[in-house]
GROMACS .gro file of C-alpha atoms in nm:
model
  334
    1MET     CA    1  -4.653  -1.155   1.297
    2THR     CA    2  -4.725  -0.787   1.219
    3ASP     CA    3  -4.517  -0.558   1.000
    4GLN     CA    4  -4.391  -0.382   1.314
    5ASP     CA    5  -4.240  -0.711   1.433
    6LEU     CA    6  -4.046  -0.766   1.110
    7GLN     CA    7  -3.686  -0.649   1.093
    8GLY     CA    8  -3.418  -0.623   0.827
    9ILE     CA    9  -3.416  -0.591   0.450
   10TRP     CA   10  -3.698  -0.737   0.238
   11PHE     CA   11  -3.549  -1.087   0.218
   12GLU     CA   12  -3.500  -1.109   0.593
   13ARG     CA   13  -3.857  -0.991   0.641
   14LEU     CA   14  -3.977  -1.256   0.395
   15CYS     CA   15  -3.805  -1.526   0.599
   16GLN     CA   16  -3.953  -1.389   0.922
   17ARG     CA   17  -4.302  -1.367   0.772
   18THR     CA   18  -4.289  -1.728   0.651
   19GLY     CA   19  -4.135  -1.849   0.976
   20VAL     CA   20  -3.813  -1.997   0.835
   21PRO     CA   21  -3.454  -1.936   0.949
   22PHE     CA   22  -3.249  -1.710   0.726
   23TRP     CA   23  -3.030  -1.991   0.592
   24VAL     CA   24  -3.337  -2.197   0.503
   25GLY     CA   25  -3.483  -1.895   0.324
   26VAL     CA   26  -3.161  -1.854   0.126
   27LEU     CA   27  -3.194  -2.212   0.002
   28LEU     CA   28  -3.573  -2.214  -0.037
   29TYR     CA   29  -3.630  -1.870  -0.194
   30GLY     CA   30  -3.289  -1.813  -0.346
   31VAL     CA   31  -3.088  -2.116  -0.449
   32LEU     CA   32  -3.373  -2.354  -0.536
   33PRO     CA   33  -3.568  -2.125  -0.774
   34VAL     CA   34  -3.250  -2.012  -0.950
   35THR     CA   35  -3.122  -2.366  -1.008
   36LEU     CA   36  -3.463  -2.479  -1.135
   37LEU     CA   37  -3.532  -2.177  -1.354
   38LEU     CA   38  -3.207  -2.197  -1.549
   39PRO     CA   39  -3.250  -2.549  -1.695
   40ALA     CA   40  -3.626  -2.495  -1.730
   41SER     CA   41  -3.570  -2.180  -1.936
   42TYR     CA   42  -3.326  -2.359  -2.166
   43PHE     CA   43  -3.573  -2.646  -2.207
   44ALA     CA   44  -3.861  -2.409  -2.284
   45ALA     CA   45  -3.648  -2.233  -2.544
   46GLY     CA   46  -3.567  -2.565  -2.713
   47LEU     CA   47  -3.201  -2.534  -2.620
   48TRP     CA   48  -3.159  -2.825  -2.380
   49GLY     CA   49  -2.861  -2.953  -2.575
   50GLY     CA   50  -2.699  -2.613  -2.543
   51PHE     CA   51  -2.758  -2.618  -2.170
   52VAL     CA   52  -2.591  -2.957  -2.123
   53SER     CA   53  -2.303  -2.917  -2.367
   54GLY     CA   54  -2.269  -2.539  -2.359
   55GLY     CA   55  -2.208  -2.292  -2.080
   56GLY     CA   56  -2.550  -2.318  -1.916
   57LEU     CA   57  -2.470  -2.615  -1.694
   58GLY     CA   58  -2.136  -2.462  -1.598
   59LEU     CA   59  -2.314  -2.150  -1.476
   60VAL     CA   60  -2.522  -2.333  -1.214
   61PRO     CA   61  -2.248  -2.337  -0.944
   62LEU     CA   62  -2.181  -1.968  -1.013
   63LEU     CA   63  -2.547  -1.878  -0.973
   64VAL     CA   64  -2.567  -2.072  -0.646
   65VAL     CA   65  -2.252  -1.916  -0.499
   66VAL     CA   66  -2.348  -1.561  -0.598
   67THR     CA   67  -2.702  -1.604  -0.465
   68ILE     CA   68  -2.576  -1.720  -0.126
   69TYR     CA   69  -2.303  -1.456  -0.117
   70THR     CA   70  -2.522  -1.158  -0.206
   71LEU     CA   71  -2.797  -1.247   0.043
   72TYR     CA   72  -2.555  -1.295   0.332
   73ALA     CA   73  -2.355  -0.989   0.227
   74SER     CA   74  -2.673  -0.780   0.218
   75ARG     CA   75  -2.759  -0.886   0.570
   76PHE     CA   76  -2.403  -0.810   0.685
   77VAL     CA   77  -2.418  -0.462   0.528
   78ARG     CA   78  -2.750  -0.392   0.696
   79ARG     CA   79  -2.614  -0.492   1.037
   80ARG     CA   80  -2.293  -0.294   0.997
   81LEU     CA   81  -2.478   0.017   0.879
   82GLU     CA   82  -2.717  -0.006   1.173
   83GLY     CA   83  -2.419  -0.034   1.408
   84VAL     CA   84  -2.247   0.269   1.258
   85ALA     CA   85  -2.574   0.464   1.259
   86SER     CA   86  -2.617   0.389   1.631
   87TYR     CA   87  -2.261   0.506   1.690
   88ALA     CA   88  -2.319   0.821   1.483
   89ASN     CA   89  -2.623   0.902   1.693
   90THR     CA   90  -2.397   0.919   2.001
   91LEU     CA   91  -2.208   1.203   1.829
   92ILE     CA   92  -2.520   1.394   1.725
   93PRO     CA   93  -2.745   1.616   1.940
   94ALA     CA   94  -3.082   1.465   2.027
   95GLY     CA   95  -3.344   1.481   1.754
   96GLN     CA   96  -3.096   1.484   1.464
   97GLY     CA   97  -3.008   1.116   1.434
   98MET     CA   98  -2.925   0.913   1.124
   99GLU     CA   99  -3.235   0.741   0.982
  100LEU     CA  100  -3.228   0.426   0.768
  101ARG     CA  101  -3.591   0.387   0.664
  102GLU     CA  102  -3.517   0.352   0.291
  103LEU     CA  103  -3.292   0.054   0.360
  104TYR     CA  104  -3.587  -0.158   0.470
  105GLY     CA  105  -3.822  -0.076   0.182
  106ILE     CA  106  -3.840  -0.215  -0.171
  107ARG     CA  107  -3.884   0.108  -0.365
  108GLY     CA  108  -3.512   0.180  -0.390
  109ILE     CA  109  -3.440  -0.180  -0.487
  110ALA     CA  110  -3.710  -0.170  -0.756
  111VAL     CA  111  -3.572   0.149  -0.912
  112THR     CA  112  -3.217   0.013  -0.900
  113TYR     CA  113  -3.336  -0.316  -1.051
  114VAL     CA  114  -3.500  -0.153  -1.352
  115ALA     CA  115  -3.201   0.073  -1.418
  116LEU     CA  116  -2.928  -0.190  -1.386
  117VAL     CA  117  -3.108  -0.484  -1.544
  118THR     CA  118  -3.172  -0.275  -1.855
  119ILE     CA  119  -2.798  -0.221  -1.892
  120VAL     CA  120  -2.692  -0.573  -1.792
  121GLN     CA  121  -2.953  -0.738  -2.014
  122TYR     CA  122  -2.824  -0.550  -2.318
  123PHE     CA  123  -2.468  -0.657  -2.235
  124TYR     CA  124  -2.583  -1.017  -2.188
  125LEU     CA  125  -2.780  -1.037  -2.514
  126GLU     CA  126  -2.513  -0.855  -2.712
  127TYR     CA  127  -2.201  -1.037  -2.597
  128GLU     CA  128  -2.282  -1.358  -2.409
  129ILE     CA  129  -2.570  -1.517  -2.603
  130PRO     CA  130  -2.438  -1.732  -2.894
  131GLY     CA  131  -2.513  -1.586  -3.234
  132SER     CA  132  -2.703  -1.902  -3.332
  133TYR     CA  133  -2.974  -1.824  -3.074
  134SER     CA  134  -3.270  -1.610  -3.174
  135LEU     CA  135  -3.361  -1.298  -2.977
  136LEU     CA  136  -3.664  -1.479  -2.833
  137GLN     CA  137  -3.450  -1.771  -2.720
  138GLY     CA  138  -3.205  -1.529  -2.564
  139MET     CA  139  -3.485  -1.360  -2.372
  140MET     CA  140  -3.629  -1.693  -2.259
  141ILE     CA  141  -3.305  -1.825  -2.114
  142SER     CA  142  -3.267  -1.493  -1.936
  143ALA     CA  143  -3.561  -1.577  -1.706
  144ALA     CA  144  -3.337  -1.728  -1.440
  145PHE     CA  145  -3.111  -1.425  -1.454
  146PHE     CA  146  -3.401  -1.184  -1.408
  147TYR     CA  147  -3.478  -1.362  -1.081
  148TRP     CA  148  -3.111  -1.401  -0.986
  149ASN     CA  149  -3.049  -1.030  -1.040
  150VAL     CA  150  -3.299  -0.949  -0.765
  151PHE     CA  151  -3.047  -1.076  -0.509
  152ILE     CA  152  -2.750  -0.906  -0.671
  153ILE     CA  153  -2.934  -0.576  -0.686
  154THR     CA  154  -3.049  -0.614  -0.325
  155PHE     CA  155  -2.681  -0.616  -0.231
  156ILE     CA  156  -2.595  -0.333  -0.470
  157PHE     CA  157  -2.871  -0.116  -0.326
  158ALA     CA  158  -2.766  -0.188   0.034
  159PHE     CA  159  -2.406  -0.116  -0.067
  160ALA     CA  160  -2.486   0.211  -0.247
  161TYR     CA  161  -2.727   0.326   0.024
  162SER     CA  162  -2.463   0.264   0.291
  163LEU     CA  163  -2.207   0.467   0.097
  164TYR     CA  164  -2.460   0.749   0.072
  165LYS     CA  165  -2.527   0.740   0.447
  166ILE     CA  166  -2.154   0.753   0.519
  167TYR     CA  167  -2.127   1.064   0.303
  168GLN     CA  168  -2.436   1.211   0.466
  169ALA     CA  169  -2.284   1.153   0.811
  170GLY     CA  170  -2.016   1.410   0.729
  171LYS     CA  171  -2.291   1.668   0.678
  172LEU     CA  172  -2.449   1.603   1.017
  173PRO     CA  173  -2.363   1.814   1.325
  174LEU     CA  174  -2.126   1.553   1.466
  175VAL     CA  175  -1.958   1.635   1.796
  176LEU     CA  176  -1.608   1.508   1.725
  177ARG     CA  177  -1.391   1.334   1.983
  178PRO     CA  178  -1.087   1.517   2.125
  179PHE     CA  179  -0.770   1.454   1.926
  180THR     CA  180  -0.600   1.342   2.246
  181GLU     CA  181  -0.833   1.039   2.250
  182ASP     CA  182  -0.845   0.949   1.881
  183ARG     CA  183  -0.638   1.072   1.586
  184THR     CA  184  -0.944   1.034   1.363
  185LEU     CA  185  -1.159   1.232   1.609
  186GLY     CA  186  -1.400   0.941   1.646
  187LEU     CA  187  -1.464   0.900   1.272
  188ARG     CA  188  -1.271   0.575   1.221
  189PRO     CA  189  -1.587   0.353   1.225
  190PHE     CA  190  -1.708   0.530   0.910
  191GLY     CA  191  -1.380   0.461   0.732
  192ARG     CA  192  -1.388   0.099   0.848
  193LEU     CA  193  -1.742   0.055   0.714
  194SER     CA  194  -1.646   0.207   0.378
  195LEU     CA  195  -1.353  -0.036   0.356
  196GLN     CA  196  -1.574  -0.334   0.442
  197LEU     CA  197  -1.832  -0.228   0.183
  198THR     CA  198  -1.567  -0.190  -0.085
  199ALA     CA  199  -1.415  -0.529  -0.002
  200LEU     CA  200  -1.758  -0.694  -0.031
  201TYR     CA  201  -1.819  -0.518  -0.362
  202ILE     CA  202  -1.481  -0.621  -0.507
  203LEU     CA  203  -1.532  -0.981  -0.395
  204MET     CA  204  -1.877  -0.992  -0.555
  205VAL     CA  205  -1.744  -0.862  -0.887
  206ALA     CA  206  -1.458  -1.114  -0.874
  207ILE     CA  207  -1.694  -1.404  -0.799
  208ILE     CA  208  -1.914  -1.311  -1.096
  209ILE     CA  209  -1.654  -1.211  -1.357
  210VAL     CA  210  -1.351  -1.436  -1.298
  211PRO     CA  211  -1.530  -1.773  -1.340
  212GLN     CA  212  -1.700  -1.651  -1.658
  213THR     CA  213  -1.367  -1.576  -1.824
  214GLY     CA  214  -1.267  -1.932  -1.738
  215LEU     CA  215  -1.586  -2.068  -1.896
  216GLY     CA  216  -1.490  -1.918  -2.230
  217TYR     CA  217  -1.734  -1.629  -2.257
  218PRO     CA  218  -1.624  -1.343  -2.488
  219ALA     CA  219  -1.321  -1.220  -2.301
  220VAL     CA  220  -1.260  -0.868  -2.431
  221PRO     CA  221  -1.586  -0.702  -2.316
  222LEU     CA  222  -1.600  -0.918  -2.004
  223VAL     CA  223  -1.244  -0.838  -1.893
  224ALA     CA  224  -1.288  -0.470  -1.976
  225PHE     CA  225  -1.616  -0.456  -1.784
  226GLY     CA  226  -1.467  -0.639  -1.486
  227ALA     CA  227  -1.155  -0.422  -1.479
  228ILE     CA  228  -1.363  -0.104  -1.485
  229LEU     CA  229  -1.579  -0.229  -1.198
  230MET     CA  230  -1.274  -0.332  -0.999
  231LEU     CA  231  -1.082  -0.008  -1.042
  232GLY     CA  232  -1.401   0.178  -0.963
  233GLY     CA  233  -1.391   0.010  -0.623
  234ILE     CA  234  -1.108   0.239  -0.513
  235VAL     CA  235  -1.314   0.543  -0.613
  236LEU     CA  236  -1.619   0.405  -0.434
  237PHE     CA  237  -1.410   0.367  -0.119
  238MET     CA  238  -1.293   0.728  -0.123
  239VAL     CA  239  -1.599   0.922  -0.244
  240PRO     CA  240  -1.831   0.868   0.057
  241LEU     CA  241  -1.549   0.974   0.289
  242LEU     CA  242  -1.502   1.314   0.124
  243SER     CA  243  -1.744   1.488   0.360
  244LEU     CA  244  -1.568   1.337   0.663
  245HIS     CA  245  -1.233   1.433   0.512
  246GLY     CA  246  -1.355   1.792   0.503
  247ARG     CA  247  -1.457   1.774   0.869
  248LEU     CA  248  -1.116   1.641   0.972
  249VAL     CA  249  -0.927   1.904   0.772
  250GLU     CA  250  -1.142   2.178   0.923
  251ALA     CA  251  -1.098   2.041   1.276
  252LYS     CA  252  -0.722   2.025   1.231
  253ARG     CA  253  -0.716   2.384   1.104
  254MET     CA  254  -0.925   2.505   1.398
  255GLU     CA  255  -0.704   2.330   1.653
  256ASN     CA  256  -0.397   2.493   1.503
  257GLY     CA  257  -0.580   2.825   1.492
  258ARG     CA  258  -0.652   2.818   1.865
  259LEU     CA  259  -0.283   2.794   1.948
  260ALA     CA  260  -0.153   3.036   1.687
  261PRO     CA  261  -0.222   3.365   1.877
  262GLN     CA  262  -0.067   3.238   2.201
  263TYR     CA  263   0.233   3.094   2.020
  264THR     CA  264   0.284   3.416   1.823
  265GLU     CA  265   0.269   3.623   2.142
  266LEU     CA  266   0.525   3.406   2.319
  267VAL     CA  267   0.764   3.416   2.024
  268HIS     CA  268   0.724   3.795   2.007
  269GLN     CA  269   0.803   3.821   2.379
  270LEU     CA  270   1.109   3.598   2.332
  271ASN     CA  271   1.236   3.821   2.054
  272GLN     CA  272   1.185   4.130   2.267
  273ASP     CA  273   1.355   3.999   2.581
  274GLY     CA  274   1.624   3.798   2.408
  275VAL     CA  275   1.709   3.436   2.474
  276LYS     CA  276   1.942   3.508   2.769
  277ASN     CA  277   1.703   3.742   2.948
  278SER     CA  278   1.387   3.538   2.899
  279ASP     CA  279   1.212   3.367   3.190
  280VAL     CA  280   1.244   2.989   3.213
  281ARG     CA  281   0.865   2.970   3.225
  282LEU     CA  282   0.853   3.123   2.878
  283PHE     CA  283   1.064   2.837   2.740
  284HIS     CA  284   0.841   2.583   2.915
  285GLN     CA  285   0.532   2.744   2.765
  286LEU     CA  286   0.686   2.740   2.418
  287MET     CA  287   0.786   2.376   2.456
  288GLY     CA  288   0.436   2.287   2.575
  289ILE     CA  289   0.272   2.460   2.280
  290ASP     CA  290   0.519   2.296   2.042
  291LYS     CA  291   0.427   1.955   2.184
  292VAL     CA  292   0.056   2.023   2.138
  293GLN     CA  293   0.115   2.145   1.783
  294ARG     CA  294   0.302   1.824   1.701
  295ASP     CA  295   0.012   1.625   1.845
  296ILE     CA  296  -0.232   1.822   1.631
  297GLN     CA  297  -0.029   1.736   1.322
  298GLN     CA  298  -0.098   1.370   1.401
  299ILE     CA  299  -0.471   1.423   1.340
  300HIS     CA  300  -0.565   1.218   1.034
  301THR     CA  301  -0.723   1.400   0.744
  302TRP     CA  302  -0.899   1.079   0.638
  303PRO     CA  303  -1.090   0.846   0.875
  304PHE     CA  304  -0.858   0.550   0.811
  305ASP     CA  305  -0.492   0.455   0.823
  306VAL     CA  306  -0.291   0.539   0.511
  307GLY     CA  307  -0.181   0.177   0.469
  308ILE     CA  308  -0.541   0.070   0.406
  309ILE     CA  309  -0.562   0.239   0.066
  310THR     CA  310  -0.237   0.068  -0.036
  311ARG     CA  311  -0.370  -0.274   0.061
  312LEU     CA  312  -0.700  -0.205  -0.113
  313ALA     CA  313  -0.523  -0.105  -0.434
  314ALA     CA  314  -0.310  -0.421  -0.414
  315ILE     CA  315  -0.624  -0.637  -0.389
  316VAL     CA  316  -0.790  -0.462  -0.682
  317PHE     CA  317  -0.488  -0.488  -0.910
  318SER     CA  318  -0.440  -0.854  -0.813
  319VAL     CA  319  -0.793  -0.939  -0.927
  320VAL     CA  320  -0.751  -0.736  -1.246
  321ALA     CA  321  -0.430  -0.931  -1.311
  322ILE     CA  322  -0.625  -1.258  -1.274
  323LEU     CA  323  -0.878  -1.134  -1.531
  324LEU     CA  324  -0.602  -1.043  -1.775
  325ALA     CA  325  -0.429  -1.379  -1.717
  326ASN     CA  326  -0.752  -1.563  -1.803
  327TYR     CA  327  -0.789  -1.349  -2.113
  328LEU     CA  328  -0.436  -1.430  -2.230
  329ARG     CA  329  -0.491  -1.799  -2.156
  330LEU     CA  330  -0.797  -1.801  -2.382
  331ILE     CA  331  -0.612  -1.619  -2.661
  332LEU     CA  332  -0.304  -1.840  -2.645
  333LYS     CA  333  -0.517  -2.152  -2.579
  334PHE     CA  334  -0.313  -2.308  -2.301
   0.00000   0.00000   0.00000
């Protein structure tokens, strides 16, 4: 199989190159190494007792679930972005389509990995490694997490890249749909993708953070970190849509602007002739323009329904409430 025959993100391409189904690759290249590396790293560090009696053993199910989730979520993001890109290309003149080449490479993932792991590793060594462990032991038992983070960062890169492409779409010369066909002028798929991405992001953060508060890890930094990431989800949902918001606002202004001269002229004529002396056709024209103006006011200024942001905020605050509840439970010891 040549490189031209391979499709998808790096992990999908790895599965294709080795001739295994995706789900087998998830188990073979994802779950199995992670579950073996964690106990092996504790054993090599001389901390086997800490693995069995401490939090190491309790982390195994979490590592497995997050590995499976991030790999499947990454594939889902790739497919959804490709679908939206294909749709965007139907709104763009030939030769100016949306390209996704960076999504399939490893350069972006590598840069993201180095940047994020540096931050996460500091947080891990500072707050989650017991004080009785030496720095070397802390680094040794991090081996499994260095490998595990590859899958998390694959998802984060696909997520961030998709948000960037949504924002970039608003800068492209999109030929918007008529407002009589769609109140979002054909931009709803971009809003839907942003919502799906944000939901996947929030779920990933919840899967990682919530169980750890239950396992007794230092709650204050963990809850604070989780709450910040969760609340940031709302921002991440809105930011990539700003460029599309600008397009919708401008389109709405232009539609109103087209009718303004005609409407002004008819009103001026009505004032000149008087209501009683005006032609019936003048009233019909005014009523027609008024109807169109009311339809124009129905054009959305964001490519989603207003209720979506309310539901998203409710989900975020619900998860934050769970984090705080776990924190209080640990403090009050019940």
